[in-house]
Every structure is written in C-alpha cells, then in structure tokens.
C-alpha cells in the first residue's frame, strides 16, 4: 500500500516521514473501521429486529402491557397463571406435541431412507437430478406451495382424494376434518422439509470412508447388518443434528398452518382449534386479540420448552452418539 | 486357502481401458506381489479378486469356482486396505469379531479365534481399545488381524505399509512375510515399492498401463527383465539404457549409440550371432546395471569413456553419476577414490552384464544365458 501523499499546503511541511510501523497501524485501523462498517447494516438489523424484540418480549411477559396504554404495570407471573387456566393454551401445546412427535420421526426416517436410496453408487437413483428433485420443495416459499396444497386437499376435486380412490380408500375431508386437518399439515410439512434432511443425511453418508464400507463387504457383511453395525452408528452425529433441527423447526411451525387452514381470511387453526399450534396461538393472541403480554408469556414458555428438549436430546447424543 | 486364476480379464471405466486382458495364476499358498507405478491397474486387479469391482470381460476363479460375478461378501477373502479402514466406532475386539459374526460363527468360537489371532499379532492388550487410541503401526496390526481372523481363502493387501514410517515399514515387511510363512494363506500383495516386491515375493507380477509386463521370481525379474520398463523399475539407481542401431561393416556387427553414432562399438560374435536377423532395421537398446560396471578397462568387455559429475558416498558403497558423450550414466562402486569429478576415465561392462531390448515396446531380445556368455568371455 502506498502512503497518502502529504498535502502541499500542510501546516507542518518539515515533519519527518511517517515510520513503517505507524503506517501499518493506520492501515490496520482503516481495515478495522471498514470491516465494522461493512457488517454494521446487518448487525443493526439483527439488533433492532431480533435482540430488541426478544428482550422486550421477555420484559412485557411480566407486565400488563398494551399498545393503547402509555403505562404498563408489573404483574409478576400473572400472565403465566392466566395461560395455565386457558384450555386453548393447553390445546395448542397438545397440538404442537402431536405435530412434533409425528413429524420429527417421520421426516427423519423418510430422509434417511431417501438418502440411502440416493447415495453414491446406487445406480440410476444416485444422480444429481433425483437429489435436486427431492430438495426442490424445500426452496419453494411455504405460503405459495401451501396454497397449492389447499387445492390438493380439496375434498371434492383435490388430488389427495384421487390418490385415496386409486387405492380404494374412502375419501377424507382433509383440512375440513377435525381429525385429519393436522395430519394434512403434517403431510405438507413432510413434503416441504424432507429434502433438506435428505441432503444432510447424504452429506453424512458421503463422509463415511468408502474403504470402511468395502472392508465390511469383504468381511462378509451385507444389507441390514451393514446398516445396523456400520452406517447407522457412523451417521449418529448427523442423525442427532437432523432430529434437533427438525424438532426446533416443527415446534415453531406457523406459516403452513396459517395458510393451509385459513390464511388471511380468518379461521386459521380450525376446524375447532384442531390445528392451533403454539406459534399460531401466539400470533393470534398478539395480533388478532392484541394481548401482547399473554403472547409474550407464551413465547417465553415455547422458548423454554425448545431449549429443554434440545438439552435432553444433547444429553442423549453425548451418551449414545459416536463422534469421530 | 486357494488358487487364484485370471483368464482374459479386462476392466473398462467409461471409455477408459484400465486393464488389457489379464491372464495369470497365483498358486495355492503363494506370496504373490503385484507391483507397478500408480495408474498401472494393480489396485484394480486386487479389487477384482475381492469383488469390489466386476470385470468387464473374462473370468476369475478361486480354485475351480468361477467367482467374478459373486458379490464381495460371498468370496471369503480377507483384505487389508491402504488406510486400514478400521471401523472407527468399534473396539479392536469388535473390529476383529465383525467378520466372524457376519458368518454366524458361534460366540465362544469367535472369542477363541479373536484371542488366538490377537496373540499371534501381539495385540491382545489392544482388544478393548478404540481405534482413535491406536498408533499407525497398531492400526496396521488390527487391520491384519481383522482380515486373518476369518481364516480367508485368499489374503489381499493393498499397499498396506505405505502409511507407516520407514523404520516400521521395514519391520512390518519382515513380519508380514514371516506370518505368511507360518500360515501359508495365498496372498496377493499390491505395492509400488520395488524393495517390498523384491524382498517379500515368491513371485512378482510387474504391471504398467494395465498390462502385465512380466511375471517371475524376484531373481528372474532382476536378471532377465523382459522389457525396458521392468529393467528400469527394479534396482537403484536404475539400469542405464542406451538407445542405438546395429550396423554391419566388414563382417562385424557394430552398435551405433544414438548419442554418438560416430563412435560405434564392435560386438563380439558371441553377442552378434544371437541378435535377431532384423536387428539392423529398428532401434536397439543396450542396458546395463550400475553395479555391473567395472571402473577399469577389461579385456573382452564393452568399454566406454565416462566423465563423472557427482559422486555420492553412502558409506557401504558409492553412487556416481556422470555421462558418456552427454548420455547420462550411473554406476555403483565400493571406494570413493575411484573417480575424480570431471576427469575422463574408461569404464567396462562384461558382455554378460549387457541386456538388449528392441523396438517401441522395448522388449527383451533373448540373448544367451549370462553364464554361457561369461564362459565364452573367459575362454576366448
């Protein structure tokens, strides 16, 4: 780097030339300023739209707060006790639990199966095209594809019932049925997210040295034994990661429930609250009924639940997962 | 234990021929070393025996059974991989018992076999350990043990020593050979290292560019290399090769070296009569090993002027590099005083120490057994 030329009208014309060390320091300072300058916009966005609201949320969860009132009053744990007496809150927790317990194992197993089918050396399935095909749903916007799935689940002329009819299964009311509405959302989520987890599993499979599998083959092992004794243990870390990620994602599910079961026209979470998940209830409490303090308290509970579940999963992983 | 037979085996990856038709047989109990540079097809040959690759054409037999379409798990071969390929999540014991479990061996037999082989390889104290706790040499032993424990029909080793340091490599070389002498399991051993090939093999198969160059005992291959490639592959420094042409003048055959055709070398009748008739029509290569060069003029020998440029003393002997009319020549000799740098001396090679090769492929011209020639040289 060249040093900046001394201006001709400098007030100290005979000042000694700047030493190399000072030059380096100035350069370093300039780089630092530039570096922080470049990350500043995203840092600001993060502070203003993430940490700010998160802290504010934790604050108002213990207050009676309203956008219309200038004063907020400290109420301690009252928001939380109010929630515990609300059947709809318990219903939403139950719905979320049902949703998580069904979707996480299903996506994990399906993704693992697809990855085993699509991995290297599996002949015609192993190409990049089938991988792209599996991954494609995940890059589509949830809101847009949900609307398509509303049509698929249409009881009169939707594709879903055509498929059921083909297999001689009586048609379902899908999103309009109390029993089938949440499973319908699960099916959509499976379709939308399995590609991501498949890619993760494929990365995990690719990290297993080929010679280890060849050693197993020359050792006389095949099929189920290779999976059980070699692939499954060596996929442990990635399986753990997939389960944690899937759990966090499903516990926060909002967009597809909102769009599939009502959208902006209202009625989301129905029929009869059968698809009211935590996130949806939080949204409705805050932005439909304007009970921001209650919604904040619920968010805090959801946060603690996710954190606790993740810690439990980590405890399991530390005991049973082999890390290379 | 078994005999391994290849009949016209080829292997093609895409449009690339990795192996030209290979036919050879490994005898029961033999230690057979496949050697060649990288890309010569030696590993592919080994993987074909293991069933990790299928041949494009041809047949592979274990004893009398044709196995080339069998999957690897059905072939009952033990394989040691270059990077050991230890199952990283299993204890040493489980690594060794895995293959026996796959064969549904009874539990108490498994324990017995693992103990037995661990004792043989002196790794009993490693059995409860995890692979991450092992050194390179220990992993090597575990890999050997894992392949041995099933008492396979054929033992396959793919560059098993290349990841070890030089000292350990020398040690394991001896040990693997001793192990083979004890167990007598048919072994196919792949390496790019000429020393391993020479010291370990009962027979060597030299490969280059997917072709067999020569099969023979280490002594045969060293004394009678069948191509220039084989000649140069074994021995260090490698054999001196001098291209040239044969000319006949005044009823005497002359070798005109390509680098100085104006100073032809007369060939004694004992050599010239044995060169094929058409030798004058194509390129002929003269080859002689560095250790066959005598640093003084000899009667009845091939002699040439040599200018040494570097003299390397290795303690037990010296390697001297220089040139003969700008053609590089290397020789080994005992005493460093023999030469002075940049000072021309005359060197000789007894005619019995000269190998002749011809044509593009550099195929050996079958000249008389060295002993016959030597006799003739001694009694002119």
XYZ file of C-alpha atoms in Angstrom:
704
model
C 0.000 0.000 0.000
C 1.196 3.482 -0.764
C 1.145 6.112 1.916
C -1.099 9.028 1.351
C 0.836 11.930 -0.278
C 1.460 14.816 2.102
C -0.708 17.764 1.021
C 1.279 20.639 -0.398
C -0.283 23.136 1.964
C 0.499 21.035 5.044
C 0.923 23.146 8.161
C 3.967 21.098 9.132
C 5.951 20.875 5.908
C 9.125 19.530 7.518
C 7.588 16.849 9.728
C 9.624 13.600 9.491
C 8.368 10.911 7.099
C 5.979 8.527 8.755
C 7.618 5.365 10.065
C 6.657 1.991 8.618
C 5.179 0.876 11.942
C 2.783 3.800 12.139
C 1.748 3.202 8.586
C 0.861 -0.411 9.371
C -1.132 0.725 12.395
C -3.052 3.262 10.381
C -3.722 0.688 7.708
C -4.918 -1.728 10.363
C -7.219 0.894 11.860
C -8.647 1.707 8.470
C -9.267 -2.001 7.781
C -10.980 -2.388 11.132
C -13.243 0.588 10.534
C -14.076 -0.710 7.076
C -14.762 -4.204 8.432
C -17.166 -2.995 11.095
C -18.696 -0.592 8.614
C -19.481 -3.453 6.266
C -21.179 -5.630 8.884
C -22.949 -2.674 10.513
C -26.142 -2.814 8.391
C -26.820 -6.459 9.139
C -25.732 -6.019 12.740
C -28.233 -3.172 13.098
C -30.998 -5.228 11.511
C -30.192 -8.077 13.861
C -30.146 -5.852 16.942
C -33.290 -3.914 16.058
C -35.420 -6.770 14.731
C -34.137 -9.726 16.752
C -32.447 -8.982 20.059
C -34.503 -5.840 20.687
C -37.889 -7.525 20.355
C -36.642 -10.630 22.154
C -35.577 -8.619 25.187
C -38.709 -6.507 25.035
C -40.767 -9.704 24.866
C -39.062 -11.084 27.956
C -39.840 -7.770 29.645
C -43.538 -7.426 28.816
C -44.201 -11.055 29.655
C -44.127 -9.930 33.292
C -46.183 -6.754 32.770
C -49.654 -5.782 31.785
C -48.810 -4.023 28.569
C -50.988 -2.634 25.826
C -50.159 -0.678 22.716
C -53.009 1.672 23.551
C -51.954 2.425 27.119
C -48.932 4.560 27.864
C -48.421 2.910 31.241
C -47.531 -0.697 31.823
C -47.884 -2.326 35.203
C -45.775 -5.076 36.650
C -47.916 -8.178 37.244
C -45.295 -10.792 38.091
C -46.272 -14.276 36.947
C -49.940 -13.387 36.469
C -49.700 -13.711 32.652
C -48.387 -17.234 33.084
C -51.060 -18.280 35.582
C -53.718 -16.843 33.282
C -52.375 -19.009 30.476
C -52.448 -22.120 32.597
C -56.190 -21.607 33.110
C -56.861 -21.269 29.388
C -57.980 -24.576 27.785
C -56.975 -23.259 24.362
C -53.399 -22.848 25.588
C -53.270 -26.487 26.676
C -54.952 -27.478 23.421
C -52.235 -25.663 21.460
C -49.481 -27.362 23.466
C -51.105 -30.720 22.822
C -51.475 -29.998 19.102
C -47.830 -28.949 18.907
C -46.700 -32.037 20.773
C -48.770 -34.280 18.470
C -47.337 -32.476 15.482
C -43.710 -32.724 16.673
C -43.991 -36.348 17.766
C -45.427 -37.343 14.396
C -43.394 -35.158 12.042
C -39.886 -35.442 13.528
C -39.582 -39.258 13.408
C -41.406 -39.432 10.074
C -39.192 -36.854 8.347
C -36.040 -38.290 9.894
C -36.815 -41.836 8.807
C -38.033 -40.820 5.360
C -34.991 -38.583 4.824
C -32.670 -41.378 5.920
C -34.377 -43.855 3.601
C -34.209 -41.431 0.672
C -30.565 -40.658 1.386
C -29.708 -44.366 1.418
C -31.513 -44.712 -1.899
C -29.895 -41.652 -3.477
C -26.361 -42.100 -2.216
C -23.321 -42.631 -4.407
C -23.115 -45.905 -6.181
C -26.835 -46.643 -6.032
C -27.126 -46.802 -9.793
C -29.767 -44.792 -11.577
C -31.209 -43.220 -8.423
C -27.852 -41.850 -7.370
C -27.692 -38.924 -9.752
C -27.769 -35.216 -9.086
C -31.145 -34.950 -10.803
C -33.028 -37.030 -8.265
C -31.306 -35.150 -5.459
C -32.360 -31.834 -6.950
C -35.890 -33.180 -7.311
C -36.013 -34.167 -3.633
C -34.537 -30.869 -2.494
C -36.710 -28.693 -4.722
C -39.784 -28.417 -2.395
C -37.607 -27.040 0.350
C -36.588 -23.992 -1.656
C -40.184 -23.089 -2.537
C -41.933 -20.474 -0.379
C -44.165 -22.124 2.224
C -47.026 -19.713 1.657
C -47.042 -20.238 -2.095
C -46.899 -24.018 -2.045
C -49.338 -24.224 0.852
C -51.952 -22.620 -1.374
C -51.341 -25.354 -3.963
C -51.751 -27.976 -1.259
C -55.071 -26.389 -0.235
C -56.206 -27.446 -3.694
C -54.641 -30.879 -3.361
C -56.535 -31.397 -0.107
C -59.831 -30.152 -1.546
C -62.378 -32.853 -0.616
C -64.364 -32.555 -3.867
C -61.750 -32.375 -6.607
C -58.359 -32.490 -4.895
C -55.554 -34.817 -5.912
C -55.320 -36.324 -2.418
C -58.711 -37.978 -2.658
C -57.963 -39.137 -6.205
C -54.955 -40.996 -4.794
C -57.077 -42.470 -1.976
C -59.678 -43.520 -4.525
C -56.981 -45.221 -6.604
C -56.027 -47.343 -3.581
C -59.728 -47.971 -2.808
C -59.559 -45.984 0.421
C -62.652 -43.935 1.292
C -62.153 -40.193 0.713
C -61.267 -37.831 3.540
C -62.303 -34.290 4.288
C -58.654 -33.457 4.949
C -58.331 -29.849 6.118
C -62.021 -29.632 6.875
C -61.981 -32.610 9.243
C -61.167 -32.244 12.934
C -59.214 -35.497 12.830
C -57.426 -35.023 9.525
C -56.649 -31.318 9.458
C -53.441 -31.540 11.500
C -52.238 -34.723 9.730
C -52.813 -32.857 6.447
C -50.479 -30.110 7.648
C -48.015 -32.851 8.650
C -48.118 -34.330 5.151
C -47.417 -30.933 3.649
C -44.524 -30.362 6.069
C -43.085 -33.763 5.274
C -43.158 -32.914 1.583
C -41.658 -29.496 2.124
C -38.860 -30.314 4.552
C -37.738 -33.877 3.823
C -35.400 -32.656 1.071
C -33.310 -30.600 3.489
C -32.814 -33.520 5.860
C -32.123 -35.891 2.960
C -29.305 -33.630 1.818
C -27.930 -33.585 5.373
C -28.023 -37.376 5.541
C -26.375 -37.590 2.113
C -23.568 -35.394 3.411
C -23.276 -37.706 6.418
C -23.128 -40.781 4.183
C -20.536 -39.153 1.947
C -18.335 -38.545 4.986
C -18.129 -42.275 5.720
C -14.904 -43.512 4.091
C -15.621 -45.801 1.164
C -12.940 -48.201 2.317
C -14.799 -48.795 5.604
C -17.830 -49.977 3.652
C -15.618 -52.048 1.390
C -13.965 -53.575 4.431
C -17.418 -54.528 5.727
C -18.258 -56.092 2.372
C -15.073 -58.183 2.234
C -15.710 -59.096 5.875
C -18.824 -60.817 4.585
C -21.430 -58.331 5.845
C -24.308 -57.083 3.773
C -27.689 -55.382 3.812
C -29.212 -54.928 7.235
C -26.020 -55.848 9.107
C -24.023 -53.167 7.286
C -26.724 -50.623 8.052
C -27.090 -51.575 11.701
C -23.417 -52.003 12.567
C -21.677 -49.508 10.256
C -23.928 -46.899 8.617
C -26.294 -46.179 11.497
C -23.589 -45.711 14.175
C -21.440 -43.603 11.882
C -24.464 -41.479 10.947
C -25.109 -40.794 14.649
C -23.878 -37.189 14.729
C -25.819 -36.234 11.618
C -28.948 -38.024 12.872
C -28.717 -36.081 16.105
C -28.343 -32.852 14.184
C -31.315 -33.681 11.955
C -33.526 -34.533 14.946
C -32.624 -31.338 16.816
C -33.133 -29.210 13.733
C -36.423 -30.917 12.886
C -37.659 -30.549 16.469
C -36.866 -26.846 16.584
C -38.425 -26.282 13.173
C -41.623 -28.201 13.922
C -42.111 -26.620 17.351
C -42.173 -23.242 15.656
C -44.393 -24.246 12.760
C -46.562 -21.348 11.736
C -46.725 -20.477 8.039
C -48.168 -23.718 6.700
C -50.781 -23.969 9.458
C -51.777 -20.382 8.920
C -52.020 -20.680 5.151
C -53.482 -24.167 4.874
C -56.198 -23.737 7.488
C -57.447 -20.213 6.936
C -54.957 -17.727 5.701
C -55.650 -14.011 5.885
C -59.386 -14.661 5.548
C -59.528 -15.867 9.137
C -60.338 -19.179 10.715
C -56.714 -20.343 10.850
C -56.182 -23.068 13.422
C -59.502 -24.751 12.749
C -61.597 -26.664 12.443
C -62.419 -26.469 16.148
C -58.859 -25.430 17.087
C -57.614 -28.808 15.884
C -54.670 -27.188 14.093
C -53.984 -24.394 16.569
C -50.286 -24.811 17.267
C -48.291 -22.752 19.752
C -46.930 -20.354 17.195
C -50.319 -19.804 15.645
C -51.897 -19.129 19.044
C -49.110 -16.693 19.894
C -49.709 -14.871 16.632
C -53.454 -14.740 17.101
C -53.227 -13.658 20.742
C -50.853 -10.856 19.879
C -52.028 -9.553 16.553
C -55.684 -10.586 16.448
C -56.680 -10.071 20.101
C -53.864 -7.638 20.937
C -52.951 -9.386 24.210
C -49.254 -8.779 23.740
C -48.286 -9.651 27.287
C -50.004 -13.023 27.151
C -48.456 -13.754 23.750
C -45.045 -12.850 25.154
C -45.519 -15.171 28.081
C -46.447 -17.961 25.670
C -43.369 -17.254 23.544
C -41.229 -17.473 26.624
C -42.788 -20.827 27.530
C -42.202 -22.111 23.991
C -38.591 -20.928 24.170
C -38.016 -22.749 27.443
C -39.654 -25.903 26.053
C -37.469 -25.904 22.941
C -34.348 -25.231 24.989
C -35.199 -28.007 27.448
C -35.968 -30.508 24.698
C -32.731 -29.695 22.910
C -30.734 -30.151 26.113
C -32.375 -33.538 26.692
C -31.515 -34.532 23.128
C -27.957 -33.382 23.636
C -27.701 -35.448 26.793
C -28.806 -38.492 24.817
C -26.403 -37.700 21.989
C -23.444 -37.382 24.352
C -24.184 -40.811 25.758
C -25.082 -42.745 22.638
C -23.626 -40.966 19.616
C -20.153 -41.810 18.358
C -18.136 -38.772 17.303
C -15.111 -39.351 15.128
C -6.611 -71.379 1.017
C -6.972 -71.315 -2.686
C -5.522 -70.851 -6.116
C -6.485 -67.645 -7.933
C -6.832 -67.668 -11.715
C -7.456 -64.763 -14.090
C -8.497 -65.596 -17.641
C -8.544 -62.747 -20.163
C -9.864 -60.309 -17.578
C -10.434 -56.749 -18.758
C -11.778 -53.723 -16.945
C -13.138 -50.603 -18.559
C -14.214 -47.456 -16.735
C -16.289 -45.428 -19.176
C -14.267 -45.362 -22.370
C -11.008 -45.868 -20.496
C -9.429 -49.317 -20.529
C -7.892 -49.820 -17.115
C -6.856 -53.396 -17.753
C -5.926 -55.028 -21.026
C -6.719 -58.737 -20.985
C -5.004 -60.188 -17.914
C -4.267 -63.869 -17.577
C -2.265 -65.230 -14.705
C -2.440 -67.748 -11.932
C -1.493 -67.468 -8.276
C -0.599 -70.814 -6.761
C -2.088 -72.092 -3.515
C -0.104 -70.714 -0.576
C 1.946 -68.391 -2.723
C 3.023 -64.859 -1.760
C 2.297 -63.026 -4.989
C 3.291 -59.371 -5.271
C 1.712 -57.108 -7.882
C 3.929 -54.117 -8.462
C 3.760 -51.089 -10.718
C 3.547 -47.313 -10.759
C 0.286 -45.544 -9.882
C -2.282 -45.986 -12.625
C -0.839 -49.324 -13.688
C -4.029 -51.183 -12.728
C -2.542 -53.104 -9.820
C -5.121 -51.978 -7.278
C -7.932 -52.638 -9.736
C -6.593 -56.177 -10.159
C -6.729 -56.678 -6.395
C -10.225 -55.207 -6.150
C -11.347 -57.606 -8.859
C -10.255 -60.525 -6.693
C -12.096 -59.038 -3.707
C -15.239 -58.432 -5.733
C -15.155 -54.690 -5.110
C -15.027 -54.355 -8.897
C -16.548 -56.601 -11.538
C -14.550 -57.425 -14.673
C -15.796 -56.054 -17.984
C -14.835 -59.347 -19.608
C -13.065 -62.513 -18.669
C -13.213 -64.989 -15.824
C -11.813 -65.120 -12.311
C -11.549 -68.399 -10.435
C -10.907 -69.292 -6.826
C -9.721 -72.874 -7.148
C -12.273 -74.290 -9.569
C -15.138 -71.953 -8.700
C -15.829 -69.100 -11.063
C -16.340 -66.077 -8.788
C -16.147 -62.994 -10.990
C -19.859 -62.253 -10.640
C -20.018 -63.059 -6.928
C -20.524 -60.152 -4.535
C -17.627 -59.442 -2.155
C -19.383 -60.863 0.915
C -19.651 -64.268 -0.735
C -15.999 -64.642 -1.701
C -14.394 -65.268 1.675
C -11.328 -63.122 1.093
C -9.549 -61.035 3.714
C -8.436 -57.597 2.679
C -6.078 -55.062 4.249
C -6.617 -51.545 2.968
C -4.018 -48.841 2.461
C -5.653 -46.558 5.054
C -6.502 -49.624 7.219
C -10.266 -48.860 7.047
C -10.718 -49.811 10.693
C -14.348 -49.412 11.827
C -13.821 -46.210 13.794
C -16.718 -46.662 16.217
C -15.892 -50.209 17.316
C -13.369 -51.544 19.777
C -10.441 -53.519 18.421
C -12.202 -56.698 19.558
C -15.397 -55.792 17.680
C -13.385 -54.848 14.618
C -11.947 -58.337 14.606
C -15.138 -60.185 15.523
C -17.298 -58.360 12.959
C -16.450 -60.676 10.074
C -16.977 -63.815 12.141
C -20.354 -62.513 13.321
C -21.312 -61.930 9.707
C -20.523 -65.608 9.104
C -22.744 -66.504 12.081
C -19.907 -68.168 13.928
C -20.870 -69.311 17.460
C -19.968 -66.760 20.142
C -17.421 -68.870 22.028
C -15.633 -69.748 18.776
C -15.460 -66.048 17.920
C -13.850 -65.214 21.262
C -11.395 -68.056 20.790
C -10.414 -67.040 17.258
C -10.013 -63.355 18.147
C -7.794 -64.225 21.124
C -5.752 -66.595 19.011
C -5.099 -64.094 16.220
C -4.525 -61.253 18.687
C -1.878 -63.383 20.360
C -0.304 -64.154 17.006
C -0.032 -60.445 16.206
C 0.798 -59.487 19.796
C -2.148 -57.111 20.109
C -4.023 -58.786 22.979
C -3.684 -55.737 25.212
C -5.279 -53.591 22.469
C -8.510 -55.600 22.235
C -10.660 -53.327 24.470
C -9.257 -50.123 22.945
C -10.867 -47.744 20.491
C -9.187 -47.160 17.111
C -8.626 -43.487 17.995
C -6.285 -44.603 20.798
C -4.062 -46.604 18.441
C -0.859 -45.607 16.671
C -0.403 -46.150 12.948
C 1.537 -49.362 13.464
C -1.075 -50.716 15.868
C -3.881 -49.915 13.427
C -1.899 -51.782 10.808
C -1.797 -54.862 13.041
C -5.506 -54.613 13.798
C -6.230 -54.422 10.072
C -4.110 -57.544 9.529
C -5.836 -59.282 12.410
C -9.295 -58.400 11.161
C -8.510 -59.953 7.792
C -6.767 -63.004 9.278
C -9.331 -63.884 11.916
C -11.765 -65.432 9.438
C -9.013 -67.618 8.012
C -9.865 -66.430 4.496
C -9.210 -68.379 1.306
C -7.158 -65.509 -0.078
C -5.436 -62.678 1.718
C -5.374 -59.375 -0.179
C -3.195 -56.423 0.759
C -3.382 -53.052 -0.935
C -0.222 -51.047 -0.178
C -0.537 -51.943 3.497
C 2.759 -50.403 4.550
C 2.701 -47.131 2.657
C 1.292 -45.130 5.598
C 3.995 -46.260 8.041
C 7.295 -44.531 8.685
C 10.400 -46.037 7.097
C 11.645 -47.947 10.139
C 8.291 -49.504 10.982
C 7.789 -50.330 7.332
C 10.994 -52.393 7.233
C 9.950 -54.161 10.411
C 6.396 -54.956 9.259
C 7.729 -56.153 5.909
C 9.672 -58.895 7.608
C 6.832 -59.625 9.966
C 4.183 -60.000 7.261
C 6.460 -62.330 5.350
C 7.105 -64.435 8.475
C 3.368 -64.519 9.163
C 2.807 -65.829 5.664
C 5.458 -68.490 6.083
C 3.598 -69.644 9.183
C 0.023 -69.530 7.905
C 0.612 -70.300 4.209
C -2.502 -68.409 3.117
C -2.476 -67.476 -0.566
C -1.563 -63.791 -0.542
C -1.809 -61.134 -3.217
C 0.101 -58.056 -2.197
C -0.062 -54.789 -4.122
C 2.708 -52.224 -3.842
C 4.525 -49.581 -5.832
C 7.691 -50.220 -3.840
C 10.307 -52.323 -5.625
C 12.009 -53.170 -2.329
C 8.814 -54.684 -0.897
C 8.307 -56.626 -4.108
C 11.849 -57.950 -4.195
C 12.078 -58.868 -0.527
C 8.627 -60.311 0.123
C 7.511 -62.067 -3.025
C 7.591 -65.674 -4.034
C 6.700 -64.348 -7.446
C 6.273 -60.810 -8.748
C 3.874 -59.569 -11.371
C 5.015 -56.248 -12.852
C 2.274 -54.098 -14.350
C 2.299 -50.910 -16.371
C -0.633 -49.159 -18.029
C -2.986 -52.053 -17.400
C -0.682 -54.646 -18.922
C 1.355 -57.426 -17.429
C 5.000 -56.654 -18.124
C 6.472 -59.745 -16.556
C 5.738 -62.476 -14.021
C 8.580 -64.246 -12.300
C 10.589 -64.771 -9.162
C 12.450 -61.703 -7.866
C 15.746 -63.193 -9.090
C 14.391 -63.900 -12.574
C 12.912 -60.451 -12.899
C 16.117 -58.781 -11.833
C 18.369 -60.927 -14.001
C 16.138 -61.166 -17.065
C 13.840 -58.161 -17.224
C 11.524 -58.760 -20.160
C 11.039 -55.078 -21.018
C 12.894 -51.820 -20.523
C 10.120 -50.812 -18.141
C 10.802 -53.787 -15.863
C 14.538 -53.283 -16.219
C 14.320 -49.693 -15.050
C 11.711 -50.368 -12.345
C 13.934 -52.624 -10.253
C 17.301 -51.556 -8.958
C 18.507 -48.249 -7.638
C 19.969 -46.354 -9.386
C 18.014 -47.871 -12.249
C 19.514 -49.631 -15.230
C 21.412 -47.488 -17.752
C 19.669 -47.622 -21.100
C 21.489 -46.600 -24.289
C 19.411 -46.452 -27.479
C 21.171 -47.050 -30.776
C 21.291 -49.046 -34.009
C 23.091 -52.121 -35.195
C 25.220 -51.792 -38.298
C 27.253 -54.424 -40.119
C 30.628 -53.464 -41.543
C 33.480 -55.732 -42.640
C 31.541 -58.743 -41.379
C 31.463 -57.302 -37.907
C 28.352 -56.062 -36.122
C 28.648 -52.629 -34.597
C 26.411 -50.874 -32.093
C 25.980 -47.206 -33.007
C 24.775 -45.412 -29.868
C 22.226 -42.712 -30.721
C 24.062 -40.080 -28.711
C 27.364 -40.591 -30.587
C 26.826 -42.646 -33.741
C 30.322 -41.804 -34.987
C 31.934 -43.930 -32.266
C 30.409 -47.365 -32.847
C 31.170 -50.288 -30.604
C 32.149 -53.603 -32.138
C 30.106 -56.520 -30.862
C 31.759 -59.884 -30.268
C 30.365 -62.700 -32.341
C 29.035 -64.350 -29.202
C 26.618 -61.438 -28.926
C 26.030 -60.505 -32.559
C 25.176 -64.007 -33.735
C 22.430 -64.178 -31.172
C 20.779 -60.873 -32.087
C 17.802 -61.433 -34.380
C 18.323 -61.081 -38.145
C 16.240 -57.890 -38.446
C 18.129 -56.078 -35.711
C 19.573 -53.580 -38.186
C 16.127 -52.316 -39.163
C 14.950 -50.831 -35.869
C 16.013 -49.216 -32.632
C 18.001 -51.398 -30.263
C 18.526 -50.587 -26.614
C 21.577 -51.593 -24.688
C 21.066 -51.844 -20.954
C 23.446 -52.425 -18.069
C 23.000 -52.164 -14.351
C 25.050 -49.627 -12.352
C 26.592 -52.422 -10.295
C 27.735 -54.345 -13.402
C 30.019 -51.501 -14.450
C 33.688 -52.100 -13.649
C 35.667 -48.880 -13.076
C 38.659 -50.010 -15.129
C 39.325 -51.267 -18.648
C 38.733 -55.005 -19.047
C 39.682 -57.268 -21.872
C 36.814 -58.690 -23.869
C 34.276 -56.316 -22.454
C 32.263 -53.370 -23.602
C 34.258 -50.234 -22.771
C 33.408 -46.536 -22.916
C 34.666 -43.111 -21.837
C 32.948 -41.710 -18.755
C 33.034 -38.283 -17.127
C 31.772 -38.301 -13.537
C 29.865 -35.245 -12.342
C 28.562 -36.224 -8.900
C 29.943 -38.791 -6.512
C 27.651 -39.778 -3.633
C 29.098 -41.828 -0.817
C 26.536 -43.946 1.037
C 29.034 -45.435 3.473
C 28.928 -49.016 2.313
C 29.272 -48.007 -1.333
C 29.197 -45.034 -3.689
C 26.822 -43.930 -6.418
C 28.445 -41.962 -9.175
C 26.531 -40.100 -11.863
C 28.069 -38.710 -14.980
C 27.892 -39.092 -18.733
C 29.256 -40.896 -21.733
C 29.332 -38.354 -24.552
C 26.489 -36.463 -22.853
C 24.424 -39.589 -22.302
C 23.712 -39.941 -18.550
C 25.234 -42.971 -16.881
C 25.111 -44.083 -13.229
C 27.228 -46.674 -11.524
C 27.792 -48.026 -8.055
C 31.218 -48.983 -6.748
C 32.868 -49.577 -3.415
C 35.537 -46.948 -2.944
C 35.070 -43.213 -3.400
C 38.695 -42.729 -4.569
C 37.970 -44.488 -7.848
C 36.926 -41.261 -9.522
C 37.749 -37.612 -9.782
C 34.990 -35.286 -10.820
C 35.115 -34.109 -14.447
C 38.081 -36.353 -15.181
C 37.507 -38.797 -18.012
C 38.023 -42.472 -17.182
C 37.358 -45.652 -19.067
C 34.708 -47.998 -17.758
C 33.860 -51.516 -18.837
C 30.892 -53.808 -18.640
C 31.413 -57.526 -19.240
C 29.303 -58.627 -22.187
C 27.424 -60.922 -19.828
C 26.146 -57.849 -17.984
C 24.555 -56.289 -21.068
C 20.811 -56.603 -21.671
C 19.387 -55.987 -25.140
C 15.947 -54.595 -25.901
C 14.302 -53.766 -29.213
C 11.521 -51.755 -30.753
C 8.969 -49.271 -29.489
C 7.879 -51.516 -26.633
C 11.451 -52.148 -25.547
C 11.053 -55.912 -25.478
C 13.936 -58.017 -24.327
C 15.961 -59.726 -27.046
C 16.658 -63.175 -25.804
C 20.404 -63.264 -25.658
C 22.276 -66.194 -24.193
C 22.128 -67.040 -20.533
C 24.661 -64.840 -18.769
C 26.606 -67.890 -17.701
C 27.146 -69.058 -21.274
C 28.470 -65.691 -22.298
C 30.680 -65.412 -19.272
C 32.261 -68.716 -20.137
C 32.933 -67.554 -23.629
C 34.456 -64.346 -22.326
C 36.711 -66.305 -20.039
C 37.808 -68.688 -22.770
C 38.190 -66.640 -25.920
